[in-house]
Amino acid sequence: MAVVFLRTFSHVELPTGLGVSEGRPCRRKQRWRLCSLYADSKYACAGFDPEGNGNNLAIRSSLVASTAAEAAAAVSSEQRVYDVVLKQAALVKEQMRVGSAVSVEVKPDLAVPETVYLLREAYDRCREVCAEYAKTFYLGTLLMTPERRRAIWAIYVWCRRTDELVDGPNASHITPSALDRWESRLEDLFAGRPYDMFDAALSDTVSKFPVDIQPFKDMIEGMRLDLKKSRYKNFDELYLYCYYVAGTVGLMSVPVMGIAPESEATTESVYNAALALGIANQLTNILRDVGEDARRGRIYLPQDELAQAGLSDEDVFKGKVTDKWRNFMKKQIKRARMFFQEAEKGVTELSQASRWPVFASLLLYSQILDEIEKNDYDNFTKRAYVSKVKKLAALPIAYGKSLVRPLSQQRQSSPLKS
Ligand SMILES: CC(C)=CCC/C(C)=C/CC/C(C)=C/CC/C(C)=C/[C@@H]1[C@@H](COP(=O)(O)OP(=O)(O)O)[C@]1(C)CC/C=C(\C)CC/C=C(\C)CCC=C(C)C
Ligand SMILES: [Mn+2]
């Protein structure tokens, strides 16, 4: 059903600044694979057993914790996030089962002409914002089907506005209760009661695609963290933050982008890849912006890993590139690249037209890591960026990659398959 425009529809405020194919049951291995991304951190895979039943970490935690609350706290961020991934994948599968999900066809606009006109206006405003704020990504979306691309624009605008609440010019006035109000507004738009044009576009999107509210709520939770936290004890804490502010984008996008009908991958594995792309992007963001964040008193680097490298907050604030810093950065870059690799495995499983923009964004973002290296790890005074020429060069490469058949299908038909 198309959304009904009841509220102050003309009031527009922009804080400045899946189709899904049938999946197979969850493969236990997936959890193990993701876990390997922690391989070089000291709590690498603790509690994960590739032969375990999927709950082994929680079970082991409860053996050492004396109360239920302690047991819950002992569950790693990865486990908590993985549970969200499973829930999202299950929701989509359920919608497929009852036949209400959009595999190829999208629910049509069942609305009076005036509403159709207003909706078109609303999506057009989202398109404008996207084209203005994210030019390369916007270009990529033009290859997608019209329904999918406008849905992605609407999601993009909501994410950008949410980030602007804590990062935009009015950020100093933002309180936890302002975020609570933003969240109830989100609930309203999911219930078909949008507040403004941009909300109306998203409200329409979530009525047509099997998009769940949870990742949106979790992104707001990430913004709450930003209001109260400026240090991350270890990678586990940082991972949760990255999930909130960026992994969620992957989970929001997959139901719109759609999984290729010919894909043999499980829904969970595709969601995991999408999550990994968000995490990889955010880790890259963090590594690029170390100096900028430090000037705002923020250090988004695992404190324990800094200490292990013989570095302190003071060193980060001083911003001197030393061998200790270079070695520390090499490890951080390596980890971000592992998340990109994990993500790449899932891109070919997306519907054909969605692969190009995703590959393009993956290539462009991962090249920021190369630029940090080229700057001899000076991310205090230099901002690593990918030149226009390199950006343009990445587009045909991404296009070539997007033509490859889903990896899962290649495995199926490979004569070497065991
Ligand atoms: C199977 C598979 C791999 C599927 C692909 C899934 C997919 C499309 C994943 C998208 C991942 C992505 C683009 C994540 C965004 C990560 C990100 C940069 C988050 C930023 C958060 C806050 O960072 P910070 O404040 O430190 O940084 P700034 O200095 O402010 O930049 C964000 C800014 C949160 C807000 C996120 C957005 C505005 C981006 C939203 C993007 C989309 C909805 C479109 C995604 C689609 C494509 C094609 C990439
Ligand atoms: Mn931001």
Short mmCIF file of C-alpha atoms and ligand atoms in Angstrom, two decimals:
data_model
loop_
_atom_site.label_atom_id
_atom_site.label_comp_id
_atom_site.label_asym_id
_atom_site.label_seq_id
_atom_site.Cartn_x
_atom_site.Cartn_y
_atom_site.Cartn_z
CA MET A 1 0.00 0.00 0.00
CA ALA A 2 1.28 3.43 -0.82
CA VAL A 3 1.66 5.81 2.07
CA VAL A 4 -1.04 8.24 3.07
CA PHE A 5 0.05 11.84 3.38
CA LEU A 6 -1.54 13.10 6.54
CA ARG A 7 1.07 15.14 8.31
CA THR A 8 2.78 18.43 7.58
CA PHE A 9 3.83 17.10 4.28
CA SER A 10 5.29 20.28 2.93
CA HIS A 11 7.59 20.70 5.90
CA VAL A 12 11.00 19.62 4.74
CA GLU A 13 13.95 19.70 7.03
CA LEU A 14 17.32 18.36 6.07
CA PRO A 15 19.87 18.83 8.80
CA THR A 16 22.54 20.38 6.64
CA GLY A 17 25.48 19.57 6.41
CA LEU A 18 15.23 -7.77 -2.24
CA GLY A 19 14.01 -8.90 -4.15
CA VAL A 20 15.30 -11.88 -2.35
CA SER A 21 15.73 -15.33 -3.70
CA GLU A 22 15.01 -18.39 -1.65
CA GLY A 23 17.85 -19.17 0.73
CA ARG A 24 18.95 -22.46 2.19
CA PRO A 25 19.13 -23.07 5.93
CA CYS A 26 21.90 -21.33 7.79
CA ARG A 27 25.32 -22.88 7.34
CA ARG A 28 27.14 -23.10 10.62
CA LYS A 29 30.39 -22.39 8.83
CA GLN A 30 29.36 -18.84 8.11
CA ARG A 31 29.79 -17.84 11.71
CA TRP A 32 33.25 -19.34 11.71
CA ARG A 33 34.23 -17.51 8.55
CA LEU A 34 33.18 -14.13 9.88
CA CYS A 35 34.89 -14.93 13.10
CA SER A 36 38.16 -15.33 11.27
CA LEU A 37 38.13 -11.60 10.68
CA TYR A 38 39.12 -11.28 14.30
CA ALA A 39 42.07 -13.54 13.64
CA ASP A 40 44.77 -11.09 14.58
CA SER A 41 43.07 -9.70 17.63
CA LYS A 42 43.79 -11.21 20.99
CA TYR A 43 40.32 -12.52 21.60
CA ALA A 44 40.31 -14.07 18.19
CA CYS A 45 37.46 -16.47 17.87
CA ALA A 46 37.33 -17.22 21.57
CA GLY A 47 34.20 -19.21 22.11
CA PHE A 48 33.69 -20.03 18.45
CA ASP A 49 33.86 -23.63 17.46
CA PRO A 50 33.39 -24.45 13.79
CA GLU A 51 31.79 -27.69 14.84
CA GLY A 52 29.63 -26.03 17.46
CA ASN A 53 25.87 -25.68 17.27
CA GLY A 54 25.76 -21.94 16.81
CA ASN A 55 25.09 -21.21 20.43
CA ASN A 56 28.34 -22.38 21.82
CA LEU A 57 29.64 -18.93 22.66
CA ALA A 58 26.60 -18.03 24.69
CA ILE A 59 26.68 -21.40 26.38
CA ARG A 60 30.34 -21.10 27.28
CA SER A 61 29.84 -17.58 28.54
CA SER A 62 27.04 -18.71 30.77
CA LEU A 63 29.36 -21.33 32.27
CA VAL A 64 31.70 -18.68 33.58
CA ALA A 65 29.11 -16.03 34.44
CA SER A 66 27.19 -16.40 37.64
CA THR A 67 24.06 -14.43 36.69
CA ALA A 68 21.95 -14.21 33.55
CA ALA A 69 22.89 -10.53 33.24
CA GLU A 70 26.58 -11.35 33.37
CA ALA A 71 26.07 -14.08 30.80
CA ALA A 72 24.31 -11.64 28.49
CA ALA A 73 27.11 -9.11 28.92
CA ALA A 74 29.69 -11.78 28.17
CA VAL A 75 28.24 -12.41 24.71
CA SER A 76 30.52 -10.84 22.12
CA SER A 77 29.40 -8.03 19.85
CA GLU A 78 29.87 -10.31 16.90
CA GLN A 79 27.42 -12.79 18.37
CA ARG A 80 24.90 -10.04 19.11
CA VAL A 81 25.16 -8.64 15.61
CA TYR A 82 25.03 -12.09 14.06
CA ASP A 83 21.72 -12.64 15.84
CA VAL A 84 20.36 -9.51 14.14
CA VAL A 85 21.62 -10.82 10.79
CA LEU A 86 19.84 -14.14 11.32
CA LYS A 87 16.66 -12.33 12.29
CA GLN A 88 16.79 -10.11 9.21
CA ALA A 89 17.43 -13.05 6.91
CA ALA A 90 14.62 -15.05 8.53
CA LEU A 91 12.19 -12.17 8.15
CA VAL A 92 12.91 -11.93 4.45
CA LYS A 93 12.59 -15.69 3.99
CA GLU A 94 9.29 -15.63 5.84
CA GLN A 95 7.98 -12.87 3.60
CA MET A 96 9.07 -14.89 0.58
CA ARG A 97 7.22 -17.89 1.97
CA VAL A 98 3.95 -16.02 2.38
CA GLY A 99 4.50 -14.54 -1.04
CA SER A 100 4.49 -10.91 -0.04
CA ALA A 101 8.13 -10.19 -0.71
CA VAL A 102 9.37 -8.65 -3.90
CA SER A 103 11.60 -11.01 -5.75
CA VAL A 104 11.44 -9.35 -9.10
CA GLU A 105 8.23 -7.44 -9.13
CA VAL A 106 7.58 -4.60 -6.72
CA LYS A 107 4.20 -3.90 -5.17
CA PRO A 108 2.48 -1.40 -7.42
CA ASP A 109 1.37 2.07 -6.33
CA LEU A 110 -2.25 1.59 -5.27
CA ALA A 111 -3.00 5.21 -4.67
CA VAL A 112 -5.01 8.16 -5.89
CA PRO A 113 -3.24 10.20 -8.59
CA GLU A 114 -2.49 13.07 -6.19
CA THR A 115 -0.66 10.75 -3.83
CA VAL A 116 1.26 9.23 -6.72
CA TYR A 117 2.30 12.71 -7.76
CA LEU A 118 3.41 13.65 -4.23
CA LEU A 119 5.34 10.43 -3.91
CA ARG A 120 7.13 11.11 -7.14
CA GLU A 121 8.02 14.55 -5.78
CA ALA A 122 9.24 12.99 -2.53
CA TYR A 123 11.51 10.51 -4.29
CA ASP A 124 12.77 13.25 -6.56
CA ARG A 125 13.88 15.25 -3.53
CA CYS A 126 15.74 12.18 -2.26
CA ARG A 127 17.38 11.82 -5.66
CA GLU A 128 18.54 15.43 -5.52
CA VAL A 129 20.08 15.00 -2.08
CA CYS A 130 21.81 11.83 -3.13
CA ALA A 131 23.16 13.36 -6.32
CA GLU A 132 24.46 16.31 -4.33
CA TYR A 133 26.05 14.47 -1.40
CA ALA A 134 27.20 11.20 -2.95
CA LYS A 135 27.91 11.80 -6.63
CA THR A 136 29.71 8.58 -7.54
CA PHE A 137 27.32 6.42 -5.61
CA TYR A 138 24.41 8.25 -7.23
CA LEU A 139 25.80 7.46 -10.68
CA GLY A 140 25.98 3.82 -9.69
CA THR A 141 22.34 3.72 -8.63
CA LEU A 142 21.27 4.82 -12.10
CA LEU A 143 21.91 1.29 -13.36
CA MET A 144 19.41 -0.17 -10.90
CA THR A 145 15.73 -0.64 -11.73
CA PRO A 146 13.69 2.56 -11.14
CA GLU A 147 11.88 1.10 -8.09
CA ARG A 148 15.09 -0.08 -6.47
CA ARG A 149 17.09 3.03 -7.16
CA ARG A 150 14.52 5.37 -5.68
CA ALA A 151 14.19 3.13 -2.63
CA ILE A 152 17.96 3.27 -2.13
CA TRP A 153 17.85 7.08 -2.44
CA ALA A 154 15.19 7.21 0.28
CA ILE A 155 17.28 5.00 2.58
CA TYR A 156 20.38 7.04 1.80
CA VAL A 157 18.65 10.29 2.77
CA TRP A 158 17.37 8.87 6.04
CA CYS A 159 20.89 7.63 6.93
CA ARG A 160 22.47 10.95 5.99
CA ARG A 161 19.94 12.90 8.07
CA THR A 162 20.47 10.59 11.02
CA ASP A 163 24.24 11.08 10.83
CA GLU A 164 23.81 14.83 10.46
CA LEU A 165 21.94 14.92 13.76
CA VAL A 166 25.16 14.16 15.60
CA ASP A 167 27.68 15.41 13.05
CA GLY A 168 25.96 18.38 11.43
CA PRO A 169 26.02 22.05 12.41
CA ASN A 170 23.26 21.58 15.00
CA ALA A 171 25.00 18.65 16.61
CA SER A 172 25.80 20.56 19.80
CA HIS A 173 22.05 20.92 20.46
CA ILE A 174 21.32 17.26 20.00
CA THR A 175 20.35 15.45 23.19
CA PRO A 176 19.37 11.83 23.79
CA SER A 177 15.74 12.92 23.85
CA ALA A 178 16.10 14.45 20.38
CA LEU A 179 17.25 11.02 19.21
CA ASP A 180 14.27 9.47 21.00
CA ARG A 181 12.00 11.80 19.03
CA TRP A 182 13.79 10.86 15.80
CA GLU A 183 13.14 7.22 16.69
CA SER A 184 9.42 7.72 17.30
CA ARG A 185 9.26 9.54 14.00
CA LEU A 186 10.88 6.47 12.44
CA GLU A 187 8.22 4.26 14.04
CA ASP A 188 5.54 6.56 12.65
CA LEU A 189 6.87 6.39 9.14
CA PHE A 190 7.09 2.60 9.32
CA ALA A 191 3.43 2.68 10.39
CA GLY A 192 2.57 4.72 7.29
CA ARG A 193 2.50 8.11 9.05
CA PRO A 194 5.36 10.11 7.53
CA TYR A 195 6.25 13.51 8.88
CA ASP A 196 7.79 15.15 5.83
CA MET A 197 8.62 14.51 2.19
CA PHE A 198 11.76 12.48 2.84
CA ASP A 199 9.99 10.36 5.44
CA ALA A 200 7.17 9.84 2.98
CA ALA A 201 9.55 8.39 0.41
CA LEU A 202 11.03 6.01 2.98
CA SER A 203 7.57 5.13 4.27
CA ASP A 204 6.61 4.11 0.75
CA THR A 205 9.86 2.15 0.34
CA VAL A 206 9.37 0.12 3.52
CA SER A 207 5.79 -0.65 2.49
CA LYS A 208 7.03 -2.12 -0.79
CA PHE A 209 10.23 -3.92 0.13
CA PRO A 210 10.78 -6.38 2.99
CA VAL A 211 12.82 -3.88 4.99
CA ASP A 212 12.73 -4.27 8.77
CA ILE A 213 12.85 -1.42 11.27
CA GLN A 214 15.59 -2.98 13.43
CA PRO A 215 18.67 -1.79 11.46
CA PHE A 216 17.22 1.73 11.40
CA LYS A 217 16.72 1.69 15.16
CA ASP A 218 20.22 0.32 15.57
CA MET A 219 21.68 3.18 13.55
CA ILE A 220 20.02 5.63 15.93
CA GLU A 221 21.55 3.61 18.77
CA GLY A 222 24.96 4.23 17.15
CA MET A 223 24.27 7.96 17.21
CA ARG A 224 23.38 7.67 20.92
CA LEU A 225 26.78 6.05 21.46
CA ASP A 226 28.42 8.96 19.68
CA LEU A 227 26.81 11.34 22.16
CA LYS A 228 28.21 9.58 25.19
CA LYS A 229 31.33 7.69 24.18
CA SER A 230 34.64 8.83 22.74
CA ARG A 231 36.86 5.79 23.45
CA TYR A 232 36.58 2.10 22.55
CA LYS A 233 38.22 -0.35 24.93
CA ASN A 234 38.81 -3.09 22.38
CA PHE A 235 37.78 -4.27 18.93
CA ASP A 236 34.67 -5.91 20.31
CA GLU A 237 33.33 -2.52 21.40
CA LEU A 238 34.41 -0.89 18.16
CA TYR A 239 32.80 -3.65 16.11
CA LEU A 240 29.45 -2.99 17.76
CA TYR A 241 29.77 0.74 17.04
CA CYS A 242 30.65 -0.01 13.39
CA TYR A 243 27.65 -2.30 13.12
CA TYR A 244 25.36 0.39 14.50
CA VAL A 245 26.47 3.21 12.23
CA ALA A 246 27.44 1.31 9.08
CA GLY A 247 26.75 -2.43 9.16
CA THR A 248 23.10 -1.48 9.48
CA VAL A 249 23.26 0.21 6.05
CA GLY A 250 24.10 -3.14 4.49
CA LEU A 251 21.14 -4.81 6.23
CA MET A 252 18.79 -2.02 5.12
CA SER A 253 19.99 -2.21 1.52
CA VAL A 254 19.94 -5.94 0.73
CA PRO A 255 16.13 -6.30 0.73
CA VAL A 256 15.97 -3.50 -1.82
CA MET A 257 18.93 -4.53 -3.96
CA GLY A 258 17.67 -8.08 -4.21
CA ILE A 259 19.49 -11.37 -4.44
CA ALA A 260 20.02 -12.84 -7.92
CA PRO A 261 17.33 -15.42 -8.70
CA GLU A 262 20.08 -17.79 -9.84
CA SER A 263 22.10 -17.37 -6.62
CA GLU A 264 22.62 -20.52 -4.60
CA ALA A 265 23.90 -18.65 -1.57
CA THR A 266 22.01 -18.64 1.70
CA THR A 267 20.18 -15.45 2.60
CA GLU A 268 22.26 -15.29 5.80
CA SER A 269 25.53 -15.38 3.89
CA VAL A 270 24.46 -12.47 1.69
CA TYR A 271 23.40 -10.45 4.73
CA ASN A 272 26.74 -11.28 6.33
CA ALA A 273 28.58 -9.94 3.29
CA ALA A 274 26.48 -6.78 3.38
CA LEU A 275 27.23 -6.36 7.06
CA ALA A 276 30.95 -6.87 6.35
CA LEU A 277 30.87 -4.13 3.71
CA GLY A 278 29.38 -1.66 6.16
CA ILE A 279 31.96 -2.59 8.82
CA ALA A 280 34.83 -2.37 6.30
CA ASN A 281 33.66 1.07 5.16
CA GLN A 282 33.39 2.37 8.69
CA LEU A 283 36.77 1.00 9.74
CA THR A 284 38.22 2.73 6.68
CA ASN A 285 36.40 5.95 7.60
CA ILE A 286 37.91 5.74 11.08
CA LEU A 287 41.44 5.13 9.79
CA ARG A 288 41.16 7.99 7.31
CA ASP A 289 39.84 10.43 9.91
CA VAL A 290 42.15 9.74 12.87
CA GLY A 291 43.54 13.30 12.95
CA GLU A 292 40.18 14.97 12.40
CA ASP A 293 38.53 12.88 15.13
CA ALA A 294 41.42 13.49 17.55
CA ARG A 295 40.96 17.24 17.12
CA ARG A 296 37.39 16.68 18.37
CA GLY A 297 38.71 14.69 21.32
CA ARG A 298 37.65 11.37 19.81
CA ILE A 299 39.68 8.22 19.30
CA TYR A 300 37.85 5.44 17.47
CA LEU A 301 40.74 3.00 17.76
CA PRO A 302 40.81 -0.03 20.06
CA GLN A 303 42.54 1.18 23.22
CA ASP A 304 44.00 -2.24 24.04
CA GLU A 305 45.58 -2.54 20.60
CA LEU A 306 47.03 0.96 20.89
CA ALA A 307 48.57 -0.01 24.22
CA GLN A 308 49.94 -3.26 22.80
CA ALA A 309 51.64 -1.20 20.10
CA GLY A 310 53.20 0.99 22.79
CA LEU A 311 50.96 3.95 21.94
CA SER A 312 48.80 6.16 24.12
CA ASP A 313 46.02 8.69 23.58
CA GLU A 314 48.72 11.35 23.95
CA ASP A 315 50.56 9.93 20.94
CA VAL A 316 47.38 10.13 18.90
CA PHE A 317 46.78 13.73 19.98
CA LYS A 318 50.41 14.66 19.20
CA GLY A 319 49.96 13.12 15.77
CA LYS A 320 53.54 12.14 15.04
CA VAL A 321 54.08 9.32 12.55
CA THR A 322 56.54 6.92 14.17
CA ASP A 323 57.44 3.30 13.43
CA LYS A 324 55.15 2.26 16.27
CA TRP A 325 52.32 4.13 14.58
CA ARG A 326 53.13 2.62 11.17
CA ASN A 327 53.08 -0.90 12.60
CA PHE A 328 49.83 -0.23 14.42
CA MET A 329 48.26 1.16 11.26
CA LYS A 330 49.42 -1.80 9.15
CA LYS A 331 47.45 -4.13 11.42
CA GLN A 332 44.35 -1.93 11.35
CA ILE A 333 44.47 -1.72 7.55
CA LYS A 334 44.90 -5.47 7.29
CA ARG A 335 41.77 -6.00 9.36
CA ALA A 336 39.72 -3.54 7.31
CA ARG A 337 40.84 -5.35 4.12
CA MET A 338 39.69 -8.69 5.55
CA PHE A 339 36.21 -7.23 5.95
CA PHE A 340 36.30 -5.96 2.36
CA GLN A 341 37.29 -9.45 1.18
CA GLU A 342 34.43 -10.95 3.15
CA ALA A 343 32.04 -8.46 1.57
CA GLU A 344 33.29 -9.08 -1.96
CA LYS A 345 32.23 -12.73 -1.79
CA GLY A 346 28.62 -11.63 -1.44
CA VAL A 347 28.36 -8.98 -4.13
CA THR A 348 28.00 -11.40 -7.06
CA GLU A 349 25.00 -12.91 -5.25
CA LEU A 350 23.07 -9.66 -5.57
CA SER A 351 20.71 -9.09 -8.45
CA GLN A 352 22.63 -8.21 -11.60
CA ALA A 353 21.74 -4.51 -11.72
CA SER A 354 22.62 -3.93 -8.08
CA ARG A 355 26.13 -5.36 -8.30
CA TRP A 356 27.77 -2.52 -10.14
CA PRO A 357 27.12 0.28 -7.63
CA VAL A 358 28.10 -2.02 -4.77
CA PHE A 359 31.34 -3.14 -6.45
CA ALA A 360 32.08 0.47 -7.33
CA SER A 361 31.61 1.65 -3.76
CA LEU A 362 33.64 -1.30 -2.45
CA LEU A 363 36.55 -0.52 -4.81
CA LEU A 364 36.46 3.20 -4.11
CA TYR A 365 36.30 2.82 -0.36
CA SER A 366 38.99 0.16 -0.18
CA GLN A 367 41.30 2.38 -2.23
CA ILE A 368 41.26 4.87 0.65
CA LEU A 369 43.33 2.29 2.54
CA ASP A 370 45.89 2.27 -0.32
CA GLU A 371 46.04 6.05 -0.11
CA ILE A 372 46.73 5.94 3.64
CA GLU A 373 49.68 3.67 2.85
CA LYS A 374 50.86 6.04 0.13
CA ASN A 375 50.75 8.87 2.66
CA ASP A 376 53.19 6.83 4.75
CA TYR A 377 50.42 6.35 7.35
CA ASP A 378 50.11 10.06 8.06
CA ASN A 379 46.42 10.18 8.78
CA PHE A 380 46.97 12.99 11.29
CA THR A 381 47.65 15.82 8.88
CA LYS A 382 46.75 14.30 5.50
CA ARG A 383 43.31 13.20 4.42
CA ALA A 384 43.55 10.12 2.21
CA TYR A 385 41.36 10.52 -0.83
CA VAL A 386 40.85 8.75 -4.12
CA SER A 387 41.48 11.01 -7.11
CA LYS A 388 38.81 11.63 -9.74
CA VAL A 389 40.87 9.71 -12.30
CA LYS A 390 41.10 6.67 -10.02
CA LYS A 391 37.39 6.94 -9.26
CA LEU A 392 36.58 6.94 -12.96
CA ALA A 393 38.95 4.04 -13.57
CA ALA A 394 37.18 2.01 -10.88
CA LEU A 395 33.81 2.24 -12.62
CA PRO A 396 34.57 -0.03 -15.63
CA ILE A 397 36.44 -2.44 -13.35
CA ALA A 398 33.37 -2.63 -11.11
CA TYR A 399 31.19 -3.11 -14.16
CA GLY A 400 33.36 -6.00 -15.37
CA LYS A 401 33.15 -7.64 -11.94
CA SER A 402 29.38 -7.19 -11.87
CA LEU A 403 28.99 -9.34 -15.01
CA VAL A 404 30.44 -12.39 -13.32
CA ARG A 405 27.93 -15.10 -12.38
CA PRO A 406 27.10 -15.53 -8.68
CA LEU A 407 30.03 -17.22 -6.94
CA SER A 408 27.69 -19.75 -5.34
CA GLN A 409 26.53 -20.85 -8.78
CA GLN A 410 30.06 -21.15 -10.10
CA ARG A 411 30.83 -23.46 -7.21
CA GLN A 412 27.74 -25.49 -8.05
CA SER A 413 28.73 -26.07 -11.66
CA SER A 414 32.50 -26.38 -11.18
CA PRO A 415 33.87 -29.76 -12.28
CA LEU A 416 36.30 -29.49 -9.36
CA LYS A 417 33.44 -29.20 -6.86
CA SER A 418 33.71 -31.86 -4.21
C1 LIG B 1 26.10 -8.42 -0.39
C2 LIG B 1 26.55 -7.00 -0.31
C3 LIG B 1 27.99 -6.77 -0.17
C4 LIG B 1 25.63 -6.05 -0.36
C5 LIG B 1 25.89 -4.62 -0.31
C6 LIG B 1 25.26 -4.00 0.89
C7 LIG B 1 25.48 -2.52 0.93
C8 LIG B 1 24.82 -1.70 -0.08
C9 LIG B 1 26.22 -2.02 1.89
C10 LIG B 1 26.45 -0.56 2.00
C11 LIG B 1 27.55 -0.28 2.94
C12 LIG B 1 27.71 1.21 3.16
C13 LIG B 1 27.79 2.14 2.03
C14 LIG B 1 27.80 1.61 4.44
C15 LIG B 1 27.96 3.02 4.83
C16 LIG B 1 29.11 3.11 5.79
C17 LIG B 1 29.35 4.51 6.25
C18 LIG B 1 30.36 5.26 5.53
C19 LIG B 1 28.68 4.97 7.31
C20 LIG B 1 28.78 6.33 7.80
C21 LIG B 1 28.50 6.57 9.16
C22 LIG B 1 29.03 7.53 10.13
O1 LIG B 1 30.37 7.78 9.87
P1 LIG B 1 31.17 9.06 10.28
O2 LIG B 1 30.31 10.04 10.95
O3 LIG B 1 32.38 8.57 10.97
O4 LIG B 1 31.59 9.53 8.86
P2 LIG B 1 31.34 10.86 8.03
O5 LIG B 1 32.57 11.65 8.26
O6 LIG B 1 30.09 11.49 8.52
O7 LIG B 1 31.21 10.36 6.60
C23 LIG B 1 27.74 7.10 8.08
C24 LIG B 1 27.92 8.46 7.59
C25 LIG B 1 26.28 6.68 8.30
C26 LIG B 1 25.36 7.17 7.23
C27 LIG B 1 25.50 6.37 5.98
C28 LIG B 1 25.22 6.87 4.76
C29 LIG B 1 24.78 8.25 4.56
C30 LIG B 1 25.35 5.98 3.56
C31 LIG B 1 24.05 5.30 3.24
C32 LIG B 1 24.20 4.58 1.95
C33 LIG B 1 23.21 3.89 1.36
C34 LIG B 1 21.87 3.71 1.92
C35 LIG B 1 23.43 3.29 0.03
C36 LIG B 1 24.24 2.07 0.03
C37 LIG B 1 24.33 1.57 -1.33
C38 LIG B 1 25.44 1.42 -2.07
C39 LIG B 1 25.30 1.04 -3.46
C40 LIG B 1 26.81 1.61 -1.56
MN MN B 2 29.23 11.59 10.17
#
